[in-house]
Amino acid sequence: MFEIVSKKTLAENVVEMTIKAPRIAKTHKAGQFLILMNYEHSERIPLTIADSDKEKGEITIVFLVVGFSTKELAEKFNVGDEIFSVVGPLGTPTHIEKFGRVVVIGGGLGVAPIYPICKSLKEAGNEVISIIGFRSKELMFWKEKIESASSKIIVTTDDGSYGMKGFVTHALEKLHNEGEKIDRVIAIGPPIMMKNVAKMTEPWNIPTWVSLNTIMVDGTGMCGGCRLEIGGETKFVCVDGPDFDGHKVNWEEMEIRMKVYKIEEEKIKQEHQCKIGLK
Amino acid sequence: MEITKSFEAFLNTKQEENLEKEFASALNFVNSAEFDKSMTLQNLYEALLSFKEVKDFQTKCGFFLSAFFSRECGNQTLALKDDCQIDFLGSFLASGELKIIGDAGDFAGSFLSGGKVFIEGSVKDNCGYFMKGGKIVVKGDASNHLGHFMNGGEITVEKNIYDFAGNCMIGGRIECKGSAGYSLGYRMSGGVIEIKDLAWDLIGEEMAGGKITVRGHIGKELCQNMSGGIVTVREEYKDTPKGKTFGGKIIYSNFKG
Amino acid sequence: MQEKIDIVKLGGVEEGKPKKPRPKLPRKEIACQDPKERIKNFNEVALGYTPEEAVYEAMRCLECQRPRCVVACPVHIDIPTFVGLIARGKFAEAAKDIRKYNSLPAVCGRVCPQENLCEAACILNDTNPGNPIAIGRLERFSADYLLSKENGSAEAPKITHKTPYKVAIIGSGPSGLTCAAKLAQMGHTVHLFEALHKAGGVMMYGIPEFRLPKEIVQKEINYVKSLGVKVETNCIVGKTIPMDEIMNEYDAVYIGSGAGFPNMMKIPGENLGGIYSANEFLTRVNLMRAYDFPKTATPIRKPKRGVVVGAGFTAFDVVRIMLRLGAEHAEIVYRRTRKEMPGRGEEIEHSEEEGAIIRELTNPVRFIGDENGFVKAVEVQKMELGEPDSSGRRKPIPVPNSNFIIETDLVVIAIGQTPNVLIPSNLKGLSTRWGSVINVNRETYMTTVPKVFAGGDAITGAATVILAIRAATEASRAIDTFLRDPQRKWYPPEVSEKK
């Protein structure tokens, strides 16, 4: 059982939660994720680890309330409650070394997982430029935290209510057009954003890494539910990833595989939520 | 030094590097001890049982008894008490006849070079380990690794033998009146194994020489990776799938005459 | 509170009186749920013997002097003794006797392929062909009897000596549990690590409820826990706990991580929606109980026309689950014929009773998707059998221009599993073959890394529960010898000879 230490609503439908999990906190490296189960018969949901504190033995997750289980987690669990199962850290950590100038892009919820990456990159002696994008000012979170871990920060909003108006790709394009030499791009966010970033950097020949969040069950390479074609080969996101070369990902397939449970999820929304009184 | 004192001293020694040295050490202790001329193996065993709770008793007691017997030789009987398994019974024997009543532990009759060991019960693992000569008769079952590294002599088992019988066997003869388990004659290079009844999977795996005869039913993967030797099985199993072989011979016989 | 069993009334013999075996009688068939009923539920199909039936069956046993069944049993359970105990009305004692050799009797009584092992060797096959003693069913009967009497709190056998040694066991499947139980009985301190949230490994996520009720598995695990084994779930060795920490803290490590990495077909369209690996499908259904949806929260795509590729144990489990999820049509596509199928005869029979269709000599070549990216059909090719290959089975060869299309909305690929790469990739110096199968010394179960032993499917590739138990039993002896050896001698496998 894993105790919830703190819980905060960062923006509409975005929740930050700190959980006591000493073992995971001790071994966590940037880019890894965990799998969480609310109750014994709940879904196993993969979530990225946004921060960890070795001394206190705590980990922080930030999640978007989308499906049934995240809604349950956000609404039924409070500080002091215990989560049935948290397992991690899973996946291969992000490759960190001294690259030079690295642009780290976070879109929407993707802002949370880039924080540990920025931190590690900075520690490794890189110049970190972070670009974070939100739909509007109300949805913005963790700007200060990211700022503290990078040498330069650019904020974009779709409606222009804060920072630069437009998408993160616009900011990246501007940066490139200004003639800045970029050695590496790391992008985390919705699949469509990562796809566009990867498509943009391909002609510029900048190595671009993206973090994929596919459907998975166990997270240890057992089920193959997260399989995806990467550079012509079938890879398992949970063990081979979640970080992949964005230029090699088969984005069309990624979109299809994200939709697999749409019909069923609609059913959960309708049947399940009324049953246990979430609606 | 009195014999139980001498055994206590032996119990406190550290285990030697190999089994031969361990036995030599036991023999030293036995030779330096003082005891009645009328002392029999049975009396000694019963006296040693008082140390039953001490660590390593099973091994050390077996070595001590074997050392005592190989000094005295002759013709003796040892009736075992059920509750405590003793290993290395009748090992390093060169002559004489030893009869054991009850179930022996691991390594019974190991390093035997002559004489006879009768076991009126079953034996655990590694019976006849590194045996060079002599004869072992087991009235009950023999557990795994019967005749491991066996180089000569004869073992007869009246009931069944379990897995890995004749493992790495170089010479000698194993005869079983019942059935044998898995991996019969694995890496065997010489000697003879005869099984009266069934033998299960993996007969003669990686076998290089010697002879195996199975008169009953056989399991799967006969003679996988075999490179030499002769395996004889019943005619009926001509069509059962065989493993890949590089040499050696499989004979299908009707066992008549 | 031992309930009194009137053994004479049940048709057995009283203790101390001679038994007159009745080997000529036919074998007692086990009662099953009606096929029409059972495809609507996930309850166990075979209902088990009643005490009368068990005693009848036990009375047939000759209790031979040289029992062949014991030899053929991979863990050498003393079969005539426990059968004799059942014939004398000592049901609980019979199960306790089995536990000396096998810590999971209720599981093995259900899932062991006895018809190829002990029952195949039974001497009654010679005198009364086709009617060997139903050893598996008797094992199941006595184990169930004991578990129901113990009521979840097994009385732990006395452990005489406690040793100062600590052993870490990775994986809580059949081999891990067995090794843990054996080592705990030898007096060592045992810690068992499991990556999922529930212990039990393949018995929990792989084998479906209707073949092996999860309640039974849980009871067996409770027995192992009662021996003093500490089970840590949610713990991935190499991730949650670094391998170094394990290596420093424990005197020996046993890897029983099983074979949980699904093989894929590597043909076009395999990553379409609606195509599952058998592992994912089974995990969702068995472990996450997706069939109980919406009581549980994990979804599963309910098929109308399901297709399963492969014909092993897993494939038959999957096809039967599909029918239970309400599929109108579920079929198995296999490239060889019925004769070569690795699945158990009983499973094939049960599946067909339930309405599964078996299509022999066909092999998928391509999956076809609809506009949403979901699978809508499988293109298959006819095959014919050629010469036998190294495994002794005849090799299938494609028939040219024989392709046709099977419509479907859910495909499960059940063509075998290989061990997971997580452990080998996290342990430096561990030698493997075929990518992830760990090399061990055949006799000592030692790997190329000192202190690390391995057993079960992790060293053989996917096999049966009983073979995993056998490896674990032998490995536990080797670990015990190693721990007690003052020199801690290490005999690594000869790696060069292996492919």
Coordinates of N, CA and C in Angstrom, one line a residue, chain A residues 81-242:
Chain A
D81 N -4.8 8.7 2.2 CA -5.4 7.5 1.7 C -4.2 6.7 1.1
E82 N -4.5 5.4 0.9 CA -3.5 4.5 0.4 C -3.9 3.9 -1.0
I83 N -2.9 4.0 -1.9 CA -3.2 3.4 -3.2 C -2.8 1.9 -3.2
F84 N -3.5 1.1 -3.9 CA -3.3 -0.3 -3.8 C -1.9 -0.7 -4.3
S85 N -1.6 -0.3 -5.5 CA -0.3 -0.7 -6.0 C 0.4 0.4 -6.8
V86 N 1.7 0.6 -6.6 CA 2.5 1.4 -7.4 C 3.7 0.7 -7.8
V87 N 4.0 0.5 -9.0 CA 5.2 -0.3 -9.4 C 6.0 0.5 -10.4
G88 N 7.3 0.5 -10.2 CA 8.2 1.2 -11.0 C 9.6 1.3 -10.4
P89 N 10.5 2.0 -10.9 CA 10.4 2.8 -12.1 C 10.6 2.0 -13.3
L90 N 9.7 2.1 -14.3 CA 9.7 1.3 -15.5 C 10.3 2.0 -16.7
G91 N 10.7 1.3 -17.7 CA 11.3 1.8 -18.9 C 12.7 2.2 -18.8
T92 N 13.3 2.5 -19.9 CA 14.7 2.8 -19.9 C 14.9 4.3 -19.7
P93 N 15.8 4.7 -18.8 CA 15.9 6.2 -18.5 C 16.3 6.9 -19.7
T94 N 16.0 8.2 -19.8 CA 16.4 9.1 -20.9 C 17.9 9.1 -20.9
H95 N 18.5 9.0 -22.1 CA 19.9 9.1 -22.3 C 20.4 10.5 -22.0
I96 N 21.2 10.6 -21.0 CA 21.7 11.9 -20.6 C 23.2 12.0 -20.8
E97 N 23.7 12.9 -21.5 CA 25.2 13.2 -21.5 C 25.3 14.7 -21.9
K98 N 26.6 15.1 -22.1 CA 26.8 16.5 -22.5 C 26.6 16.6 -24.0
F99 N 25.5 17.1 -24.4 CA 25.2 17.2 -25.9 C 25.6 18.6 -26.3
G100 N 25.5 19.6 -25.5 CA 25.7 21.0 -25.9 C 24.5 21.8 -25.6
R101 N 23.8 22.2 -26.7 CA 22.6 23.0 -26.5 C 21.4 22.0 -26.7
V102 N 20.5 21.9 -25.7 CA 19.4 21.0 -25.9 C 18.1 21.7 -25.7
V103 N 17.2 21.5 -26.7 CA 15.9 22.1 -26.6 C 14.9 21.0 -26.0
V104 N 14.3 21.3 -24.9 CA 13.4 20.4 -24.3 C 12.0 20.9 -24.4
I105 N 11.1 20.2 -25.1 CA 9.8 20.7 -25.4 C 8.7 19.9 -24.6
G106 N 7.9 20.6 -23.9 CA 6.8 19.9 -23.1 C 5.5 20.5 -23.6
G107 N 4.5 19.7 -23.9 CA 3.2 20.2 -24.3 C 2.2 19.7 -23.4
G108 N 1.4 20.6 -22.8 CA 0.3 20.2 -21.9 C 0.8 19.4 -20.8
L109 N 0.3 18.2 -20.6 CA 0.7 17.4 -19.5 C 2.2 17.0 -19.6
G110 N 2.7 17.0 -20.8 CA 4.1 16.7 -21.0 C 5.1 17.6 -20.3
V111 N 4.6 18.7 -19.8 CA 5.5 19.6 -19.0 C 6.0 19.0 -17.8
A112 N 5.2 18.1 -17.1 CA 5.6 17.5 -15.9 C 6.8 16.6 -16.1
P113 N 6.8 15.6 -17.0 CA 7.9 14.8 -17.1 C 9.2 15.4 -17.6
I114 N 9.1 16.6 -18.3 CA 10.4 17.2 -18.7 C 11.1 17.8 -17.6
Y115 N 10.5 18.0 -16.5 CA 11.2 18.7 -15.3 C 12.4 17.8 -14.9
P116 N 12.3 16.5 -14.6 CA 13.5 15.8 -14.2 C 14.5 15.7 -15.4
I117 N 14.0 15.7 -16.6 CA 15.0 15.7 -17.7 C 15.8 16.9 -17.8
C118 N 15.1 18.1 -17.7 CA 15.8 19.4 -17.7 C 16.9 19.4 -16.6
K119 N 16.4 18.9 -15.4 CA 17.3 18.9 -14.2 C 18.6 18.1 -14.5
S120 N 18.4 16.9 -15.0 CA 19.5 16.0 -15.3 C 20.4 16.5 -16.4
L121 N 19.8 17.1 -17.4 CA 20.6 17.6 -18.5 C 21.4 18.8 -18.0
K122 N 20.9 19.6 -17.2 CA 21.6 20.8 -16.6 C 22.8 20.3 -15.8
E123 N 22.5 19.3 -15.0 CA 23.6 18.7 -14.1 C 24.7 18.1 -15.0
A124 N 24.3 17.6 -16.2 CA 25.4 17.0 -17.1 C 26.1 18.1 -17.8
G125 N 25.8 19.4 -17.6 CA 26.5 20.5 -18.2 C 26.0 21.0 -19.5
N126 N 24.7 20.7 -19.8 CA 24.2 21.2 -21.1 C 23.5 22.6 -20.9
E127 N 23.4 23.2 -22.0 CA 22.6 24.5 -22.0 C 21.2 24.0 -22.4
V128 N 20.3 24.2 -21.4 CA 18.9 23.7 -21.6 C 18.0 24.9 -22.0
I129 N 17.4 24.8 -23.2 CA 16.3 25.7 -23.5 C 15.0 25.0 -23.5
S130 N 14.1 25.4 -22.6 CA 12.8 24.7 -22.6 C 11.7 25.5 -23.2
I131 N 10.9 24.8 -23.9 CA 9.7 25.3 -24.6 C 8.5 24.6 -24.0
I132 N 7.6 25.3 -23.3 CA 6.4 24.7 -22.8 C 5.2 25.3 -23.4
G133 N 4.3 24.4 -23.8 CA 3.1 25.0 -24.4 C 1.8 24.5 -23.8
F134 N 0.8 25.4 -23.7 CA -0.5 25.1 -23.1 C -1.6 25.6 -24.0
R135 N -2.8 25.2 -23.8 CA -3.9 25.7 -24.6 C -4.2 27.2 -24.2
S136 N -4.2 27.4 -22.8 CA -4.4 28.8 -22.4 C -3.7 29.0 -21.1
K137 N -3.8 30.3 -20.6 CA -3.1 30.6 -19.4 C -3.6 29.8 -18.2
E138 N -4.9 29.6 -18.2 CA -5.5 28.9 -17.0 C -5.0 27.5 -16.9
L139 N -4.5 26.9 -18.0 CA -4.1 25.5 -17.9 C -2.6 25.4 -17.6
M140 N -1.9 26.6 -17.4 CA -0.5 26.5 -17.3 C -0.1 26.1 -15.8
F141 N 0.9 25.3 -15.7 CA 1.5 24.9 -14.4 C 3.0 24.7 -14.5
W142 N 3.6 24.7 -13.4 CA 5.0 24.3 -13.2 C 6.0 25.2 -14.0
K143 N 5.5 26.4 -14.3 CA 6.4 27.3 -15.1 C 7.7 27.6 -14.3
E144 N 7.5 27.9 -13.1 CA 8.7 28.3 -12.2 C 9.6 27.2 -12.1
K145 N 9.0 26.0 -11.9 CA 9.9 24.8 -11.6 C 10.7 24.5 -12.8
I146 N 10.1 24.6 -14.0 CA 10.9 24.4 -15.3 C 11.9 25.4 -15.5
E147 N 11.5 26.7 -15.1 CA 12.4 27.8 -15.3 C 13.7 27.6 -14.5
S148 N 13.5 27.1 -13.3 CA 14.6 26.9 -12.4 C 15.6 25.9 -12.9
A149 N 15.1 25.0 -13.7 CA 16.0 23.9 -14.2 C 16.5 24.1 -15.6
S150 N 16.2 25.3 -16.2 CA 16.7 25.5 -17.5 C 17.3 26.9 -17.6
S151 N 18.2 27.1 -18.7 CA 18.8 28.4 -18.8 C 17.9 29.4 -19.5
K152 N 16.9 28.9 -20.3 CA 16.0 29.8 -21.0 C 14.7 29.1 -21.1
I153 N 13.6 29.9 -21.0 CA 12.3 29.2 -21.1 C 11.4 30.0 -22.0
I154 N 10.7 29.3 -22.9 CA 9.7 30.0 -23.8 C 8.4 29.4 -23.5
V155 N 7.4 30.2 -23.2 CA 6.0 29.7 -23.0 C 5.2 30.0 -24.2
T156 N 4.4 29.0 -24.7 CA 3.5 29.4 -25.7 C 2.1 29.0 -25.3
T157 N 1.1 29.7 -25.7 CA -0.3 29.3 -25.5 C -1.0 29.4 -26.8
D158 N -2.0 28.5 -27.0 CA -2.7 28.4 -28.3 C -3.5 29.7 -28.6
D159 N -4.0 30.3 -27.5 CA -4.9 31.5 -27.7 C -4.2 32.8 -27.4
G160 N -2.9 32.7 -27.0 CA -2.1 33.9 -26.8 C -2.3 34.6 -25.5
S161 N -3.0 33.8 -24.5 CA -3.3 34.4 -23.2 C -2.1 34.6 -22.4
Y162 N -1.0 33.9 -22.7 CA 0.2 34.1 -22.0 C 1.4 33.8 -22.9
G163 N 2.5 34.5 -22.8 CA 3.7 34.2 -23.6 C 3.4 34.3 -25.1
M164 N 4.0 33.5 -25.8 CA 4.0 33.6 -27.3 C 2.7 32.9 -27.8
K165 N 2.0 33.5 -28.7 CA 0.8 32.8 -29.3 C 1.2 31.8 -30.3
G166 N 0.6 30.6 -30.2 CA 0.9 29.6 -31.2 C 1.2 28.3 -30.5
F167 N 1.8 27.3 -31.3 CA 2.1 26.0 -30.8 C 3.6 26.0 -30.4
V168 N 4.0 25.0 -29.8 CA 5.5 24.8 -29.4 C 6.3 24.8 -30.7
T169 N 5.7 24.2 -31.7 CA 6.5 24.1 -33.0 C 6.9 25.5 -33.5
H170 N 6.0 26.4 -33.3 CA 6.3 27.8 -33.8 C 7.5 28.3 -33.1
A171 N 7.5 28.1 -31.8 CA 8.6 28.6 -31.0 C 9.9 27.9 -31.4
L172 N 9.8 26.6 -31.7 CA 11.0 25.9 -32.1 C 11.5 26.4 -33.5
E173 N 10.6 26.7 -34.4 CA 10.9 27.2 -35.7 C 11.6 28.5 -35.6
K174 N 11.1 29.3 -34.7 CA 11.6 30.7 -34.5 C 13.1 30.6 -34.0
L175 N 13.2 29.7 -33.0 CA 14.5 29.4 -32.4 C 15.5 29.0 -33.5
H176 N 15.1 28.1 -34.4 CA 16.0 27.6 -35.4 C 16.3 28.7 -36.4
N177 N 15.2 29.5 -36.8 CA 15.4 30.6 -37.8 C 16.3 31.7 -37.3
E178 N 16.3 31.8 -35.9 CA 17.2 32.8 -35.4 C 18.7 32.4 -35.5
G179 N 18.9 31.2 -35.9 CA 20.3 30.7 -36.2 C 20.9 30.1 -35.0
E180 N 20.2 29.8 -34.0 CA 20.8 29.1 -32.8 C 21.1 27.7 -33.2
K181 N 22.3 27.2 -32.8 CA 22.7 25.8 -33.1 C 22.1 24.9 -32.0
I182 N 21.3 24.0 -32.5 CA 20.6 23.1 -31.6 C 21.2 21.7 -31.8
D183 N 21.7 21.1 -30.7 CA 22.3 19.8 -30.8 C 21.4 18.6 -30.6
R184 N 20.3 18.9 -29.9 CA 19.3 17.8 -29.6 C 18.0 18.4 -29.2
V185 N 16.9 17.7 -29.6 CA 15.6 18.1 -29.2 C 15.0 16.9 -28.4
I186 N 14.3 17.2 -27.3 CA 13.6 16.2 -26.6 C 12.2 16.7 -26.5
A187 N 11.2 15.9 -26.9 CA 9.8 16.4 -26.9 C 8.9 15.4 -26.2
I188 N 8.1 16.0 -25.3 CA 7.1 15.1 -24.6 C 5.8 15.8 -24.6
G189 N 4.7 15.1 -25.0 CA 3.4 15.8 -25.0 C 2.5 14.9 -25.8
P190 N 1.4 15.5 -26.3 CA 0.4 14.7 -27.0 C 1.1 14.1 -28.3
P191 N 0.6 12.9 -28.8 CA 1.3 12.3 -29.9 C 1.3 13.3 -31.1
I192 N 0.3 14.1 -31.3 CA 0.3 15.0 -32.5 C 1.4 16.0 -32.4
M193 N 1.6 16.5 -31.2 CA 2.7 17.5 -31.0 C 4.1 16.9 -31.3
M194 N 4.3 15.7 -30.7 CA 5.6 15.0 -30.9 C 5.8 14.7 -32.3
K195 N 4.7 14.3 -33.0 CA 4.8 14.0 -34.4 C 5.2 15.3 -35.2
N196 N 4.6 16.4 -34.9 CA 4.9 17.6 -35.6 C 6.3 18.1 -35.4
V197 N 6.8 17.9 -34.1 CA 8.1 18.3 -33.8 C 9.1 17.5 -34.6
A198 N 8.9 16.2 -34.6 CA 9.8 15.2 -35.2 C 9.8 15.5 -36.7
K199 N 8.6 15.8 -37.3 CA 8.5 16.1 -38.8 C 9.3 17.4 -39.1
M200 N 9.3 18.3 -38.1 CA 9.9 19.6 -38.3 C 11.5 19.5 -38.3
T201 N 12.0 18.7 -37.3 CA 13.4 18.7 -37.2 C 14.1 17.8 -38.1
E202 N 13.3 16.9 -38.8 CA 13.9 15.9 -39.7 C 14.8 16.6 -40.8
P203 N 14.2 17.6 -41.5 CA 15.1 18.2 -42.5 C 16.3 19.0 -42.0
W204 N 16.2 19.4 -40.7 CA 17.3 20.1 -40.1 C 18.4 19.2 -39.6
N205 N 18.1 17.9 -39.6 CA 19.0 16.9 -39.1 C 19.4 17.0 -37.6
I206 N 18.4 17.4 -36.9 CA 18.7 17.5 -35.4 C 18.1 16.2 -34.8
P207 N 19.0 15.5 -34.0 CA 18.4 14.3 -33.3 C 17.3 14.7 -32.4
T208 N 16.2 14.0 -32.6 CA 15.0 14.3 -31.8 C 14.4 13.1 -31.1
W209 N 14.3 13.2 -29.8 CA 13.8 12.1 -29.0 C 12.4 12.4 -28.5
V210 N 11.6 11.4 -28.6 CA 10.2 11.6 -28.0 C 9.9 10.5 -27.0
S211 N 9.0 10.8 -26.1 CA 8.6 9.8 -25.1 C 7.2 9.4 -25.4
L212 N 7.0 8.1 -25.7 CA 5.7 7.6 -26.1 C 4.9 7.0 -24.9
N213 N 3.6 7.2 -24.9 CA 2.8 6.8 -23.8 C 1.7 6.0 -24.4
T214 N 2.0 4.7 -24.7 CA 0.9 3.9 -25.4 C 0.1 3.1 -24.3
I215 N -0.8 2.3 -24.8 CA -1.6 1.5 -23.9 C -0.7 0.4 -23.4
M216 N -0.7 0.1 -22.1 CA 0.0 -1.1 -21.6 C -0.7 -1.7 -20.4
V217 N -0.3 -2.9 -20.1 CA -0.9 -3.6 -19.0 C 0.1 -3.8 -17.8
D218 N 1.1 -4.5 -18.1 CA 2.0 -4.9 -17.0 C 3.3 -4.0 -16.9
G219 N 3.7 -3.4 -18.1 CA 4.9 -2.5 -18.0 C 6.2 -3.2 -17.9
T220 N 6.3 -4.6 -18.1 CA 7.5 -5.2 -18.0 C 7.9 -6.0 -19.2
G221 N 7.2 -5.8 -20.3 CA 7.4 -6.5 -21.5 C 6.7 -7.8 -21.6
M222 N 5.7 -8.0 -20.8 CA 5.0 -9.2 -20.8 C 3.8 -9.3 -21.8
C223 N 3.1 -8.2 -21.9 CA 1.8 -8.3 -22.7 C 2.0 -7.9 -24.2
G224 N 2.9 -7.1 -24.5 CA 3.0 -6.7 -25.9 C 1.9 -5.7 -26.3
G225 N 1.1 -5.2 -25.4 CA 0.0 -4.3 -25.8 C 0.6 -3.0 -26.2
C226 N 1.8 -2.7 -25.8 CA 2.4 -1.4 -26.1 C 3.2 -1.4 -27.4
R227 N 3.2 -2.5 -28.1 CA 4.1 -2.7 -29.2 C 3.9 -1.7 -30.3
L228 N 4.9 -1.3 -31.0 CA 4.9 -0.2 -32.0 C 6.0 -0.4 -33.0
E229 N 5.7 0.0 -34.2 CA 6.8 -0.1 -35.2 C 7.7 1.1 -35.1
I230 N 9.0 0.8 -34.8 CA 10.0 1.9 -34.7 C 11.1 1.5 -35.7
G231 N 11.3 2.3 -36.7 CA 12.4 2.1 -37.6 C 12.3 0.7 -38.3
G232 N 11.0 0.3 -38.6 CA 10.8 -0.9 -39.3 C 10.8 -2.2 -38.4
E233 N 11.0 -2.0 -37.1 CA 11.0 -3.1 -36.2 C 9.9 -3.0 -35.2
T234 N 9.4 -4.1 -34.7 CA 8.4 -3.9 -33.6 C 9.1 -3.8 -32.3
K235 N 8.8 -2.8 -31.6 CA 9.5 -2.5 -30.3 C 8.4 -2.5 -29.2
F236 N 8.8 -2.8 -28.0 CA 7.9 -2.7 -26.8 C 8.2 -1.4 -26.1
V237 N 7.2 -0.5 -26.1 CA 7.5 0.8 -25.5 C 7.9 0.7 -24.0
C238 N 7.3 -0.3 -23.3 CA 7.6 -0.4 -21.9 C 9.0 -0.8 -21.5
V239 N 9.6 -1.6 -22.3 CA 11.0 -2.0 -22.0 C 12.0 -1.3 -22.9
D240 N 11.7 -1.2 -24.2 CA 12.7 -0.6 -25.1 C 12.6 0.9 -25.0
G241 N 11.5 1.4 -24.5 CA 11.3 2.9 -24.5 C 11.2 3.3 -23.0
P242 N 10.4 4.4 -22.7 CA 9.5 5.0 -23.6 C 10.2 6.0 -24.6

